[in-house]
Short mmCIF file of C-alpha atoms in Angstrom, two decimals:
data_model
loop_
_atom_site.label_atom_id
_atom_site.label_comp_id
_atom_site.label_asym_id
_atom_site.label_seq_id
_atom_site.Cartn_x
_atom_site.Cartn_y
_atom_site.Cartn_z
CA UNK A 3 -21.73 6.66 3.56
CA UNK A 4 -21.47 2.90 3.88
CA UNK A 5 -18.24 1.67 2.37
CA UNK A 6 -18.33 -1.45 0.21
CA UNK A 7 -16.57 -4.53 1.54
CA UNK A 8 -13.91 -6.60 -0.18
CA UNK A 9 -12.86 -10.15 0.63
CA UNK A 10 -9.13 -10.75 0.40
CA UNK A 11 -7.97 -14.33 -0.04
CA UNK A 12 -9.89 -17.55 0.36
CA UNK A 13 -11.01 -19.77 3.24
CA UNK A 14 -9.76 -20.52 5.80
CA UNK A 15 -7.54 -17.41 5.65
CA UNK A 16 -9.89 -14.94 3.99
CA UNK A 17 -10.33 -11.45 5.41
CA UNK A 18 -13.35 -9.26 4.75
CA UNK A 19 -12.78 -5.56 5.21
CA UNK A 20 -13.51 -2.16 3.68
CA UNK A 21 -12.46 -1.66 0.07
CA UNK A 22 -10.89 1.63 1.17
CA UNK A 23 -8.29 1.38 3.91
CA UNK A 24 -5.85 3.78 5.50
CA UNK A 25 -2.09 3.63 4.96
CA UNK A 26 -0.52 4.76 8.21
CA UNK A 27 2.97 5.66 7.01
CA UNK A 28 1.84 9.29 7.06
CA UNK A 29 1.45 9.09 10.84
CA UNK A 30 5.23 8.72 11.13
CA UNK A 31 5.98 12.02 9.39
CA UNK A 32 7.09 10.67 6.03
CA UNK A 33 5.39 13.49 4.14
CA UNK A 34 5.53 16.16 6.80
CA UNK A 35 5.20 16.55 10.56
CA UNK A 36 2.10 15.47 12.45
CA UNK A 37 1.61 15.52 16.20
CA UNK A 38 0.38 12.49 18.12
CA UNK A 39 -2.78 14.42 18.99
CA UNK A 40 -3.47 15.26 15.35
CA UNK A 41 -2.74 11.67 14.31
CA UNK A 42 -5.22 10.28 16.83
CA UNK A 43 -7.85 12.82 15.79
CA UNK A 44 -7.35 11.82 12.17
CA UNK A 45 -7.76 8.13 13.00
CA UNK A 46 -11.03 8.88 14.78
CA UNK A 47 -12.22 10.75 11.67
CA UNK A 48 -11.19 7.83 9.46
CA UNK A 49 -13.18 5.48 11.67
CA UNK A 50 -16.20 7.81 11.65
CA UNK A 51 -16.19 7.52 7.86
CA UNK A 52 -16.43 3.74 8.05
CA UNK A 53 -12.83 2.78 7.27
CA UNK A 54 -11.73 -0.24 9.32
CA UNK A 55 -8.67 -1.44 7.36
CA UNK A 56 -5.49 0.01 8.91
CA UNK A 57 -2.12 -0.72 7.29
CA UNK A 58 1.25 -0.02 8.90
CA UNK A 59 4.77 -1.47 9.15
CA UNK A 60 7.51 -1.88 11.71
CA UNK A 61 9.81 0.56 9.85
CA UNK A 62 7.33 3.45 9.59
CA UNK A 63 9.07 5.90 11.87
CA UNK A 64 10.87 2.94 13.45
CA UNK A 65 7.73 1.91 15.28
CA UNK A 66 6.10 5.33 15.62
CA UNK A 67 3.17 4.49 13.34
CA UNK A 68 2.47 1.19 15.13
CA UNK A 69 2.66 2.88 18.52
CA UNK A 70 0.13 5.56 17.55
CA UNK A 71 -2.18 2.91 16.16
CA UNK A 72 -1.79 0.93 19.38
CA UNK A 73 -2.98 3.93 21.37
CA UNK A 74 -5.94 4.44 19.05
CA UNK A 75 -6.93 0.76 19.05
CA UNK A 76 -7.09 0.49 22.81
CA UNK A 77 -10.56 -0.74 23.70
CA UNK A 78 -11.69 -1.11 20.07
CA UNK A 79 -9.19 -3.56 18.57
CA UNK A 80 -11.94 -6.00 17.53
CA UNK A 81 -13.55 -3.37 15.29
CA UNK A 82 -10.58 -3.14 12.89
CA UNK A 83 -8.56 -5.18 10.46
CA UNK A 84 -4.91 -4.43 11.19
CA UNK A 85 -2.04 -5.18 8.83
CA UNK A 86 1.64 -4.71 9.49
CA UNK A 87 4.88 -5.83 7.86
CA UNK A 88 8.42 -7.06 8.44
CA UNK A 89 11.22 -7.97 6.12
CA UNK A 90 13.19 -4.74 5.86
CA UNK A 91 15.87 -4.42 8.52
CA UNK A 92 14.89 -1.38 10.65
CA UNK A 93 18.46 -0.90 11.88
CA UNK A 94 19.66 0.51 8.56
CA UNK A 95 19.60 4.11 7.40
CA UNK A 96 16.35 5.15 5.74
CA UNK A 97 16.59 4.68 1.99
CA UNK A 98 19.51 2.28 2.33
CA UNK A 99 17.95 -0.49 4.38
CA UNK A 100 18.43 -4.10 3.36
CA UNK A 101 15.81 -6.79 3.07
CA UNK A 102 15.79 -9.35 5.87
CA UNK A 103 13.57 -12.38 5.45
CA UNK A 104 15.41 -14.63 7.87
CA UNK A 105 13.11 -16.65 10.15
CA UNK A 106 14.68 -15.30 13.34
CA UNK A 107 14.19 -11.73 12.17
CA UNK A 108 10.51 -12.26 11.31
CA UNK A 109 9.86 -13.95 14.66
CA UNK A 110 11.58 -11.11 16.50
CA UNK A 111 9.74 -8.38 14.64
CA UNK A 112 6.24 -9.78 15.15
CA UNK A 113 6.77 -9.66 18.90
CA UNK A 114 7.88 -6.03 18.73
CA UNK A 115 4.97 -5.10 16.47
CA UNK A 116 2.41 -6.79 18.70
CA UNK A 117 3.81 -4.95 21.71
CA UNK A 118 3.60 -1.56 19.98
CA UNK A 119 0.12 -2.25 18.60
CA UNK A 120 -1.11 -3.38 22.01
CA UNK A 121 -2.61 -6.60 20.70
CA UNK A 122 -1.89 -10.32 20.70
CA UNK A 123 -2.49 -10.83 16.97
CA UNK A 124 -2.53 -9.02 13.65
CA UNK A 125 -5.03 -9.81 10.93
CA UNK A 126 -2.56 -9.61 8.06
CA UNK A 127 1.23 -9.90 8.29
CA UNK A 128 3.26 -9.09 5.20
CA UNK A 129 6.72 -9.99 4.09
CA UNK A 130 7.57 -6.36 3.34
CA UNK A 131 10.16 -7.21 0.69
CA UNK A 132 11.55 -10.58 -0.41
CA UNK A 133 15.12 -11.13 0.72
CA UNK A 134 17.35 -12.06 -2.26
CA UNK A 135 19.53 -14.10 0.10
CA UNK A 136 16.68 -16.12 1.65
CA UNK A 137 14.36 -18.34 -0.43
CA UNK A 138 10.87 -16.91 -0.27
CA UNK A 139 9.63 -20.38 0.69
CA UNK A 140 11.67 -20.15 3.89
CA UNK A 141 10.34 -16.70 4.82
CA UNK A 142 6.74 -17.67 4.05
CA UNK A 143 7.13 -20.90 5.98
CA UNK A 144 8.00 -18.81 9.03
CA UNK A 145 4.96 -16.59 8.50
CA UNK A 146 2.86 -19.74 8.32
CA UNK A 147 4.25 -20.82 11.70
CA UNK A 148 3.12 -17.47 13.13
CA UNK A 149 -0.38 -18.22 11.84
CA UNK A 150 -0.31 -21.59 13.59
CA UNK A 151 0.85 -19.87 16.78
CA UNK A 152 -2.18 -17.54 16.67
CA UNK A 153 -0.11 -14.36 16.35
CA UNK A 154 -1.16 -13.79 12.74
CA UNK A 155 -4.51 -14.54 11.08
CA UNK A 156 -3.26 -14.48 7.50
CA UNK A 157 -0.15 -13.67 5.51
CA UNK A 158 0.68 -11.29 2.69
CA UNK A 159 3.52 -10.37 0.35
CA UNK A 160 4.64 -6.91 -0.73
CA UNK A 161 6.40 -5.95 -3.97
CA UNK A 162 6.85 -9.47 -5.32
CA UNK A 163 6.93 -10.98 -8.77
CA UNK A 164 4.30 -13.31 -10.20
CA UNK A 165 6.74 -16.19 -9.87
CA UNK A 166 7.39 -15.42 -6.20
CA UNK A 167 3.65 -15.30 -5.55
CA UNK A 168 3.21 -18.78 -6.98
CA UNK A 169 6.16 -20.19 -5.03
CA UNK A 170 4.98 -18.65 -1.77
CA UNK A 171 1.36 -19.72 -2.28
CA UNK A 172 2.47 -23.36 -2.49
CA UNK A 173 4.04 -23.14 0.98
CA UNK A 174 1.14 -21.37 2.69
CA UNK A 175 -1.99 -19.75 1.22
CA UNK A 176 -1.37 -16.04 0.60
CA UNK A 177 -4.28 -13.77 1.47
CA UNK A 178 -3.08 -10.50 -0.08
CA UNK A 179 -0.35 -9.08 -2.27
CA UNK A 180 0.50 -5.42 -1.83
CA UNK A 181 2.24 -3.25 -4.39
CA UNK A 182 2.14 0.23 -5.81
CA UNK A 183 -0.64 0.74 -8.35
CA UNK A 184 -2.02 3.98 -9.70
CA UNK A 185 -2.74 5.87 -12.91
CA UNK A 186 1.01 6.68 -12.91
CA UNK A 187 2.35 3.25 -11.84
CA UNK A 188 0.91 0.35 -13.82
CA UNK A 189 3.68 -2.25 -13.68
CA UNK A 190 1.58 -4.82 -11.81
CA UNK A 191 -1.03 -5.06 -14.55
CA UNK A 192 1.07 -7.24 -16.82
CA UNK A 193 1.85 -10.19 -14.55
CA UNK A 194 0.99 -9.67 -10.89
CA UNK A 195 -2.70 -8.78 -11.09
CA UNK A 196 -3.62 -11.65 -13.43
CA UNK A 197 -1.77 -14.02 -11.09
CA UNK A 198 -3.57 -12.94 -7.92
CA UNK A 199 -6.90 -13.02 -9.75
CA UNK A 200 -6.20 -16.58 -10.89
CA UNK A 201 -5.14 -17.78 -7.43
CA UNK A 202 -7.89 -16.03 -5.47
CA UNK A 203 -5.48 -13.70 -3.67
CA UNK A 204 -6.55 -10.16 -2.81
CA UNK A 205 -4.61 -7.14 -4.04
CA UNK A 206 -3.85 -4.10 -1.89
CA UNK A 207 -2.76 -0.97 -3.76
CA UNK A 208 -0.45 1.41 -1.93
CA UNK A 209 0.21 4.98 -3.12
CA UNK A 210 -2.97 4.88 -5.25
CA UNK A 211 -2.81 8.66 -5.74
CA UNK A 212 0.89 8.70 -6.60
CA UNK A 213 2.09 10.00 -3.23
CA UNK A 214 -0.18 12.99 -3.63
CA UNK A 215 0.62 14.12 -7.17
CA UNK A 216 -2.72 12.76 -8.43
CA UNK A 217 -4.72 15.12 -6.21
CA UNK A 218 -6.09 18.65 -6.50
CA UNK A 219 -4.00 20.00 -3.65
CA UNK A 220 -0.54 18.86 -4.77
CA UNK A 221 1.86 21.83 -4.78
CA UNK A 222 5.01 21.11 -6.77
CA UNK A 223 6.56 24.44 -5.86
CA UNK A 224 5.86 23.93 -2.18
CA UNK A 225 7.47 20.51 -1.83
CA UNK A 226 9.94 20.91 1.02
CA UNK A 227 13.52 19.78 0.54
CA UNK A 228 13.10 17.50 3.57
CA UNK A 229 10.01 15.80 2.09
CA UNK A 230 10.58 12.06 1.64
CA UNK A 231 9.17 12.27 -1.86
CA UNK A 232 12.26 14.17 -3.00
CA UNK A 233 14.08 10.82 -3.05
CA UNK A 234 11.70 9.43 -5.67
CA UNK A 235 12.53 10.04 -9.35
CA UNK A 236 9.02 11.33 -10.14
CA UNK A 237 9.65 14.23 -7.76
CA UNK A 238 13.25 15.05 -8.69
CA UNK A 239 13.93 18.59 -9.96
CA UNK A 240 14.41 17.36 -13.53
CA UNK A 241 11.09 15.44 -13.60
CA UNK A 242 8.68 17.14 -11.23
CA UNK A 243 7.45 20.00 -13.43
CA UNK A 244 6.78 17.65 -16.33
CA UNK A 245 5.02 15.04 -14.18
CA UNK A 246 2.87 17.66 -12.48
CA UNK A 247 1.71 18.76 -15.93
CA UNK A 248 0.81 15.16 -16.74
CA UNK A 249 -1.14 14.91 -13.48
CA UNK A 250 -2.94 18.12 -14.43
CA UNK A 251 -4.66 16.15 -17.21
CA UNK A 252 -6.26 13.95 -14.54
CA UNK A 253 -7.24 17.00 -12.50
CA UNK A 254 -8.86 18.56 -15.54
CA UNK A 255 -10.76 15.36 -16.30
CA UNK A 256 -11.92 15.15 -12.68
CA UNK A 257 -13.18 18.73 -12.73
CA UNK A 258 -15.20 17.95 -15.83
CA UNK A 259 -16.76 14.96 -14.08
CA UNK A 260 -17.47 16.87 -10.88
CA UNK A 261 -15.28 14.70 -8.67
CA UNK A 262 -12.02 15.42 -6.81
CA UNK A 263 -8.89 14.27 -8.62
CA UNK A 264 -8.04 11.82 -5.83
CA UNK A 265 -11.50 10.30 -6.11
CA UNK A 266 -11.12 9.89 -9.87
CA UNK A 267 -7.74 8.20 -9.41
CA UNK A 268 -9.35 5.65 -7.07
CA UNK A 269 -12.39 5.15 -9.28
CA UNK A 270 -10.06 4.29 -12.17
CA UNK A 271 -8.34 1.63 -10.03
CA UNK A 272 -11.57 -0.02 -8.91
CA UNK A 273 -12.81 -0.16 -12.51
CA UNK A 274 -9.53 -1.69 -13.69
CA UNK A 275 -9.56 -4.28 -10.90
CA UNK A 276 -13.13 -5.31 -11.74
CA UNK A 277 -12.16 -5.73 -15.38
CA UNK A 278 -9.19 -7.95 -14.43
CA UNK A 279 -11.21 -9.89 -11.85
CA UNK A 280 -9.01 -8.92 -8.89
CA UNK A 281 -10.35 -8.26 -5.39
CA UNK A 282 -9.01 -4.78 -4.60
CA UNK A 283 -8.47 -2.71 -1.48
CA UNK A 284 -6.68 0.62 -1.64
CA UNK A 285 -4.71 2.12 1.24
CA UNK A 286 -4.07 5.81 0.59
CA UNK A 287 -2.39 7.75 3.36
CA UNK A 288 -3.01 11.32 4.39
CA UNK A 289 -2.64 13.69 7.33
CA UNK A 290 -5.89 15.53 6.59
CA UNK A 291 -9.52 14.52 7.02
CA UNK A 292 -10.53 16.66 4.03
CA UNK A 293 -8.27 14.54 1.83
CA UNK A 294 -9.95 11.37 3.08
CA UNK A 295 -13.31 12.83 2.09
CA UNK A 296 -11.99 13.39 -1.43
CA UNK A 297 -10.83 9.77 -1.60
CA UNK A 298 -14.18 8.47 -0.41
CA UNK A 299 -15.85 10.03 -3.44
CA UNK A 300 -14.04 7.55 -5.69
CA UNK A 301 -15.08 4.30 -4.01
CA UNK A 302 -18.45 3.99 -5.71
CA UNK A 303 -18.06 6.52 -8.54
CA UNK A 304 -19.28 5.18 -11.88
CA UNK A 305 -16.41 5.79 -14.30
CA UNK A 306 -17.33 5.45 -17.97
CA UNK A 307 -15.18 3.90 -20.68
CA UNK A 308 -14.24 7.24 -22.26
CA UNK A 309 -12.91 8.66 -19.00
CA UNK A 310 -11.05 5.43 -18.32
CA UNK A 311 -9.41 5.53 -21.73
CA UNK A 312 -8.44 9.17 -21.26
CA UNK A 313 -6.47 8.27 -18.14
CA UNK A 314 -4.94 5.11 -19.56
CA UNK A 315 -2.27 6.98 -21.50
CA UNK A 316 -0.91 9.03 -18.59
CA UNK A 317 1.58 6.43 -17.30
CA UNK A 318 3.39 6.44 -20.65
CA UNK A 319 3.93 10.19 -20.32
CA UNK A 320 5.52 10.08 -16.87
CA UNK A 321 9.26 10.78 -16.55
CA UNK A 322 11.32 8.74 -14.08
CA UNK A 323 10.86 5.44 -12.28
CA UNK A 324 8.40 5.00 -9.45
CA UNK A 325 11.10 4.10 -6.92
CA UNK A 326 14.62 5.16 -6.05
CA UNK A 327 15.56 1.55 -5.25
CA UNK A 328 17.24 -0.09 -8.29
CA UNK A 329 15.65 -3.41 -7.33
CA UNK A 330 12.19 -2.01 -8.03
CA UNK A 331 12.59 0.18 -11.09
CA UNK A 332 11.87 -0.61 -14.72
CA UNK A 333 13.60 -3.77 -15.83
CA UNK A 334 14.78 -4.52 -12.30
CA UNK A 335 12.58 -7.56 -11.63
CA UNK A 336 11.15 -9.67 -14.40
CA UNK A 337 7.54 -10.55 -13.68
CA UNK A 338 6.68 -7.45 -11.66
CA UNK A 339 7.87 -4.36 -13.44
CA UNK A 340 8.12 -4.64 -17.23
CA UNK A 341 5.31 -3.03 -19.19
#
């Protein structure tokens, strides 16, 4: 199939890419082991299906994800739109890392990312998290300098409030804002999405299938104790059985429509974005080609109003916050999270 394009941002920093991208955190073993050989084979399959938007970060496996992508991109870099991120200090323990938006840190990390990716520029460079001790204007000003230096084509922000978006956009045009958005996680709909639509900024949805729970193959009983998802409240022992039952409503609806659950979850997002007027790309991650095929079914699926309304109520039934970080849970940041 030919994937539809989406344009993120506005001239002269706009980026046109596939509306479905690939989130490469999975290549670093976050949700289970994957060999380098299997990772490279998966990336070839993703490319064969028309996906050219690849999203990674310096902290995914402490550079492992970027390194694998660098190997894959060798000789074909110009065919892809590559995004990476900095702003979380990679020296800290996973789950306890601190934000770092200092100019010297961002300048250091872009050099390391470029080396691992085997390229002299990235298309989109995100501030991974705003640093509460550094004004966002200062961090974004540094990202703008990297654009002027030719190391970055455009800049993005991840997990920011509507106010922070406006402040940053005044310093340097922001091309994309990335945050979690799914049938289960709808915090961005109140403030963030209307803001990016107003300013002409693209939106990139990570975890659009709820870290796998909004799929047909999710196995609550088989979730390993070492699985990264165990740290998230949705997947805690006291919440998981209930939330899996909520997700089963989506699976049942998908079966009735003749589409995989993952595809239905994406179709719902694209319909919502069109209604809001936001330019949307989604970046699900997976270790399996078959899962990517399920996701592809949702890109151009015509979701009717009744099916949309049926899914709208699911987020209110979910138990637990979407993140284990107190900075990002309900009530933690006015402008991003309240519903």
